[in-house]
Coordinates of C-alpha atoms and ligand atoms in Angstrom, one line a residue:
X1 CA 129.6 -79.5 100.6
X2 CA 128.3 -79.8 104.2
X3 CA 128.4 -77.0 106.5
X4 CA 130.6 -77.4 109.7
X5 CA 130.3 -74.2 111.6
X6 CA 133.0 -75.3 114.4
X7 CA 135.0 -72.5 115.2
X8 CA 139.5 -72.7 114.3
X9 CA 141.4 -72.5 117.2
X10 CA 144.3 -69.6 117.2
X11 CA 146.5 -68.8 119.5
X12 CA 149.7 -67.0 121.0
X13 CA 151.6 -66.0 123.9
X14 CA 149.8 -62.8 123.7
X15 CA 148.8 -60.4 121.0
X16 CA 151.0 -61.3 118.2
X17 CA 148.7 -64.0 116.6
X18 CA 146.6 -61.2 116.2
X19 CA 148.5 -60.6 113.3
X20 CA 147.7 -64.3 111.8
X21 CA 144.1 -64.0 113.1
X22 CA 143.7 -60.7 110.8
X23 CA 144.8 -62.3 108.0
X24 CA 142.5 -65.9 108.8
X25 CA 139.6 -63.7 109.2
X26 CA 140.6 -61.9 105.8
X27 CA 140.9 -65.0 104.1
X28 CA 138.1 -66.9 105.7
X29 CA 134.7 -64.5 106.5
X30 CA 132.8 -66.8 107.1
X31 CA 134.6 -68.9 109.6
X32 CA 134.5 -68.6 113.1
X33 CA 137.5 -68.2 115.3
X34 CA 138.4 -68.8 118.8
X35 CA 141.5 -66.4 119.7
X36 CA 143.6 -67.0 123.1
X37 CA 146.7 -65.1 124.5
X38 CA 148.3 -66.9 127.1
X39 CA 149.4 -63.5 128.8
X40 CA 149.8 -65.3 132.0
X41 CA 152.9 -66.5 130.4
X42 CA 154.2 -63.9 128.0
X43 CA 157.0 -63.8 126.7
X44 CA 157.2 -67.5 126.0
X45 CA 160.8 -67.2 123.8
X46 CA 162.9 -66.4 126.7
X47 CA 161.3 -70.1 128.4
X48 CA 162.4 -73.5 128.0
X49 CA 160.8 -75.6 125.2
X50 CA 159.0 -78.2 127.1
X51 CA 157.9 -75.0 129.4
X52 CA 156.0 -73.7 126.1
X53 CA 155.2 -77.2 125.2
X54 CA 152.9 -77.5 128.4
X55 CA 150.8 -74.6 127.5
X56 CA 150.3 -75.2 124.5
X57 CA 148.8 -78.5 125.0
X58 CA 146.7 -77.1 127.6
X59 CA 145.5 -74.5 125.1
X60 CA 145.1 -76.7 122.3
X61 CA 143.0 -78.9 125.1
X62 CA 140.4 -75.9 126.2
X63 CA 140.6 -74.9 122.1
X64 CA 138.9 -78.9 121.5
X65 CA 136.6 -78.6 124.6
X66 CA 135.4 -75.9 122.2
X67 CA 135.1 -78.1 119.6
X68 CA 137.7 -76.5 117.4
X69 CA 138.1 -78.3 114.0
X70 CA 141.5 -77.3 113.5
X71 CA 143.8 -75.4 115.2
X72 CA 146.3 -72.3 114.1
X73 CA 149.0 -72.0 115.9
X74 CA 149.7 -68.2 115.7
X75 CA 153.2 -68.6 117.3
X76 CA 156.8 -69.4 116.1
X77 CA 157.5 -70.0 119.4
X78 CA 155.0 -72.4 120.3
X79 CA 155.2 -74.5 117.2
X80 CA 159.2 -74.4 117.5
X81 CA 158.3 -76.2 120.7
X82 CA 155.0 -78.1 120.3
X83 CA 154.1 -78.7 116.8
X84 CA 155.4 -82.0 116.3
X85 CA 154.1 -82.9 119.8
X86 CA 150.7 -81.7 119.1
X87 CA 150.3 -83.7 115.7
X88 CA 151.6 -86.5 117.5
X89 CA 148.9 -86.3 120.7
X90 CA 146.0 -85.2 118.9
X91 CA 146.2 -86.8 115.7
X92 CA 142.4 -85.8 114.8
X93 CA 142.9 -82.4 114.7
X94 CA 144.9 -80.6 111.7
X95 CA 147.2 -78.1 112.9
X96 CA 149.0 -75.1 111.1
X97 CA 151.8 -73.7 112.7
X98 CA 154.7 -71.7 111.6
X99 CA 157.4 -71.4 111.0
X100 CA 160.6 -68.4 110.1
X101 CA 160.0 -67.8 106.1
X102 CA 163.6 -68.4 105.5
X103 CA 162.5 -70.2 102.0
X104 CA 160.9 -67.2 100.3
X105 CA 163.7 -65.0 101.9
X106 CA 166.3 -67.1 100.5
X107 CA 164.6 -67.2 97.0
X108 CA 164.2 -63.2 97.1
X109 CA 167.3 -61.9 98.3
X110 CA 170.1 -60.9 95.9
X111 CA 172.9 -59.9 98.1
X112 CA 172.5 -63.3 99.7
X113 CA 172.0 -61.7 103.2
X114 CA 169.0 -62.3 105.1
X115 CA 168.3 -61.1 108.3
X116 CA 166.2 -62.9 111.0
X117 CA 164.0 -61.9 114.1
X118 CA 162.8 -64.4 116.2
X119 CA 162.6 -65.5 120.4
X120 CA 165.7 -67.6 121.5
X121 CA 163.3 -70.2 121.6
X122 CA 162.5 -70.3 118.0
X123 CA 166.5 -70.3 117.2
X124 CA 166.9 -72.9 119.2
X125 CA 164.2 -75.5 118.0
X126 CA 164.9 -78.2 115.7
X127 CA 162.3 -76.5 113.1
X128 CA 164.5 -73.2 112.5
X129 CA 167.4 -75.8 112.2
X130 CA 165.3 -78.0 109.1
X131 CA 164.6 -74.7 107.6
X132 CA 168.0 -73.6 107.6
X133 CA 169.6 -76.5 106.2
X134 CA 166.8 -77.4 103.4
X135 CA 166.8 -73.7 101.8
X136 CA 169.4 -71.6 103.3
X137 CA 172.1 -73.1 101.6
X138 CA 174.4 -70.5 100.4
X139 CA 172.4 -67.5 102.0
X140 CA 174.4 -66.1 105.0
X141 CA 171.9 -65.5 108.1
X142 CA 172.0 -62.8 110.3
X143 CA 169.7 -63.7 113.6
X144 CA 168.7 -61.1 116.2
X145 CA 166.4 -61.9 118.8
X146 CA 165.3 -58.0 119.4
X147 CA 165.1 -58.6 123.4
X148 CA 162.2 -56.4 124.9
X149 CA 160.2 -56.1 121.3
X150 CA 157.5 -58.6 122.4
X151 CA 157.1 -56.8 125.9
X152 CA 156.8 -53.1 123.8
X153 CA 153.9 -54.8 121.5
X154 CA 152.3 -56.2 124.6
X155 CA 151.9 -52.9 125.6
X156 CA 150.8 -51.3 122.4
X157 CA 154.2 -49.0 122.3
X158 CA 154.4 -49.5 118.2
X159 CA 156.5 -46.1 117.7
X160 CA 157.8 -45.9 121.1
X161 CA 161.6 -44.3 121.4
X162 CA 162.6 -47.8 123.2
X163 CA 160.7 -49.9 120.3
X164 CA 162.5 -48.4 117.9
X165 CA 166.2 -48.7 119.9
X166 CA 165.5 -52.4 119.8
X167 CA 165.1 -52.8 116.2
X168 CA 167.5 -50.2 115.8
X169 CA 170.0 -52.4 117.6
X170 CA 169.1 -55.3 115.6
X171 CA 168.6 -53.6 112.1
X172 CA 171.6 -51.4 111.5
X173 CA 174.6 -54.1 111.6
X174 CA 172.3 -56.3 109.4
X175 CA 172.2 -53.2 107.0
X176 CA 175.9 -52.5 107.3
X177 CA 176.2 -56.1 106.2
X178 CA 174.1 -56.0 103.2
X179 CA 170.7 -57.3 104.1
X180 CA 168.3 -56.6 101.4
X181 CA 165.6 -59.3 103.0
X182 CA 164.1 -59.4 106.5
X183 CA 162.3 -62.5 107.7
X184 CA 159.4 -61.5 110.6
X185 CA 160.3 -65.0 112.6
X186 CA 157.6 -64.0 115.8
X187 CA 154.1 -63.1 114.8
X188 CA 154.3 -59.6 117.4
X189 CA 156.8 -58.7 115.0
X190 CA 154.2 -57.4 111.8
X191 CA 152.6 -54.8 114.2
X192 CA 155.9 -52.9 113.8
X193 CA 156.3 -53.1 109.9
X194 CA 155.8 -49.3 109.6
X195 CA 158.7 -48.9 112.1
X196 CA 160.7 -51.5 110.6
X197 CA 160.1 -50.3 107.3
X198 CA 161.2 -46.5 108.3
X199 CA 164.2 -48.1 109.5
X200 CA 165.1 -50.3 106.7
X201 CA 164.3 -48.3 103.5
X202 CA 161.9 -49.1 100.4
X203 CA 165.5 -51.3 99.2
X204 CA 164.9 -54.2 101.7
X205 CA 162.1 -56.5 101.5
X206 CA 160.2 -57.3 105.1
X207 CA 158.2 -60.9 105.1
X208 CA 155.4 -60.9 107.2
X209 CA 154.1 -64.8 107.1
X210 CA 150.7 -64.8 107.7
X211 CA 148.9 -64.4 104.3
X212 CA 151.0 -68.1 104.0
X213 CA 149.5 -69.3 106.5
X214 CA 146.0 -68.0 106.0
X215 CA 146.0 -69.5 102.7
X216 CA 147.2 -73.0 103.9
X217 CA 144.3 -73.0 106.8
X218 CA 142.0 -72.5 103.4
X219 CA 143.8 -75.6 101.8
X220 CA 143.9 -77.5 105.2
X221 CA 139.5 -76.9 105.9
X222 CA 139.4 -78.1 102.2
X223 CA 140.6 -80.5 102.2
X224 CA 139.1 -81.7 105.2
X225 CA 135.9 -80.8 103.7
X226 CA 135.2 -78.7 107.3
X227 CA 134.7 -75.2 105.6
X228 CA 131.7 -73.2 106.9
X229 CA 129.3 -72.7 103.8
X230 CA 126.9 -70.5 105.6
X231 CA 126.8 -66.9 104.1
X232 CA 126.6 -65.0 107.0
X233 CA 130.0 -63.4 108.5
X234 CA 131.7 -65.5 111.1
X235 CA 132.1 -64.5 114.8
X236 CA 135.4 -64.6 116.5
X237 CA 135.5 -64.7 120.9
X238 CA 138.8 -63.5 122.3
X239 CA 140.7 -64.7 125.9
X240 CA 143.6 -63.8 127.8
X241 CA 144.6 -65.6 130.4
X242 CA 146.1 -61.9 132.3
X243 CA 144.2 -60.8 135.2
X244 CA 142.6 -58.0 133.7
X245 CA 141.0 -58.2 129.9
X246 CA 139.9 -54.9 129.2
X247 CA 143.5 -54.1 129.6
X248 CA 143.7 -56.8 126.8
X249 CA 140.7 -55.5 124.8
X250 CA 142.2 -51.7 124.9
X251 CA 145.8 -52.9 123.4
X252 CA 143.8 -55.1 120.7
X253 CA 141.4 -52.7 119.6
X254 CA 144.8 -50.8 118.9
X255 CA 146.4 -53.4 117.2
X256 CA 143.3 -53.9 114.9
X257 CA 141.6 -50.8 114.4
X258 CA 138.1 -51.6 116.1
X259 CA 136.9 -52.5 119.3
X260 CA 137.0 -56.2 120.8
X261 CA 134.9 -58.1 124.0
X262 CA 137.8 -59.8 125.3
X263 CA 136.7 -62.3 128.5
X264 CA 139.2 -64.3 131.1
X265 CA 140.3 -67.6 131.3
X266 CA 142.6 -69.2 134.2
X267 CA 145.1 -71.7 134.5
X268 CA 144.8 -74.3 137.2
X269 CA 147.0 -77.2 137.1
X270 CA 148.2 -77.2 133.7
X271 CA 144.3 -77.0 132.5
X272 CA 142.6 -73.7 131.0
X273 CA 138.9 -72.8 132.7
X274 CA 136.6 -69.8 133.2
X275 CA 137.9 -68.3 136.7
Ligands
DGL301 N1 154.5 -64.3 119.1 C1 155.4 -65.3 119.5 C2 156.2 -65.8 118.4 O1 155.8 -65.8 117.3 C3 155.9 -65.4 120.9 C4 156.7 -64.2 121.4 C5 157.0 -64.5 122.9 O2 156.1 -64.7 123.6 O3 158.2 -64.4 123.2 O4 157.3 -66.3 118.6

């Protein structure tokens, strides 16, 4: 097999893909990665989809000036809104996105009631809507966008009184009404498991996504034949687009338990750049 050491592409509207990245780099040593938070815009679920659609075809465009051999797209968000388009415009280049795991939530559950976080974004996209109607048939959804949650991770608050109000908010009617599965539908949402999980109860089931989709990339660079055969561990660079990235570095090195270089990138006219 030939060696192709170009780096995969991941990104989000902030640190939540860090959550897919972890799981990517798990899965795949020896790969490198490029990671980029688009702080600049964070949150993107509260925007219009062709809003989100823009920047993430001017990330995905910086991600193949870097000569990216496939791209994740760390975001339920942005692939609600851009994944389709993506294929579409850059037809080359495999992309994984993702999607709410209503499937294996509907295939678990026995009390038939699953419970759903996600942006308004992602309920609105056609995606959810195709998931819905292929496997939730006959499994009753409950759907809470947990406003403010994606703010609270931004800022590293993982057992903050107000983090855990929001999923309070959210959780408790589900639980009232039977939910024995919960589907993470935004990829902030795993950096809150423990708090989830304290709310929840060992009875209910949480589905974070991303060993899925770290196992799909695998399948995706093999089939491609672009795996990265070298031995040696793989390197991954990290951007923000927010003013400020040792802000950025200090909530990551939170989120993943050792330190990170994080460096700046600007947005000028719809294109991504070094400032
Ligand atoms: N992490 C994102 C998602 O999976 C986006 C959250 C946001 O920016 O609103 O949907």
């Amino acid at each position: 097999m030939p060696d192709d050491p170009r780096p995969i592409g991941v990104f989000d509207s902030g640190v939540g893909g860090l959550s897919v990245l972890r799981a990517l780099q798990a899965r795949l040593p020896n790969e490198h990665f490029i990671y980029i938070a688009d702080q600049a815009h964070v949150p993107y679920g509260p925007r219009p989809l062709a809003e989100v659609r823009a920047f993430a075809e001017g990330i995905t465009r910086y991600l193949l000036s870097q000569q990216a051999k496939a791209v994740v797209v760390a975001c339920n968000t942005a692939s609600a809104a851009a994944l389709h388009y993506l294929r579409q415009t850059f037809p080359q280049t495999p992309f994984i996105g993702m999607e709410p795991a209503v499937k294996p939530a509907a295939e678990h559950t026995r009390t038939g009631v699953v419970g759903v976080l996600a942006t308004p974004a992602t309920f609105q996209g056609a995606l959810y809507a195709s998931v819905v109607e292929r496997f939730a048939q006959g499994t009753r959804l409950l759907e809470d966008t947990c406003d403010g949650l994606v703010q609270q991770i931004e800022a590293g608050h993982l057992q903050h009184p107000t983090t855990r109000a929001i999923l309070d908010r959210a959780l408790q009617p589900m639980l009232a009404q039977g939910m024995d599965t919960v589907v993470l539908g935004c990829t902030h949402y795993p950096f809150v498991i423990p708090l989830i999980e304290e709310i929840v109860g060992p009875q209910v089931r949480v589905i974070d996504p991303a060993p899925a989709i770290a196992r799909q990339t695998e399948r995706v660079l093999k089939m491609q034949n672009t795996r990265r055969t070298t031995t040696t561990p793989g390197v991954t660079r990290y951007y923000t687009t927010a003013p400020d990235p040792r802000q950025t570095a200090e909530v990551m090195r939170r989120l993943l338990g050792h330190p990170v270089t994080v460096e700046r990138l600007a947005w000028h006219d719809g294109r991504l750049a070094p400032p």
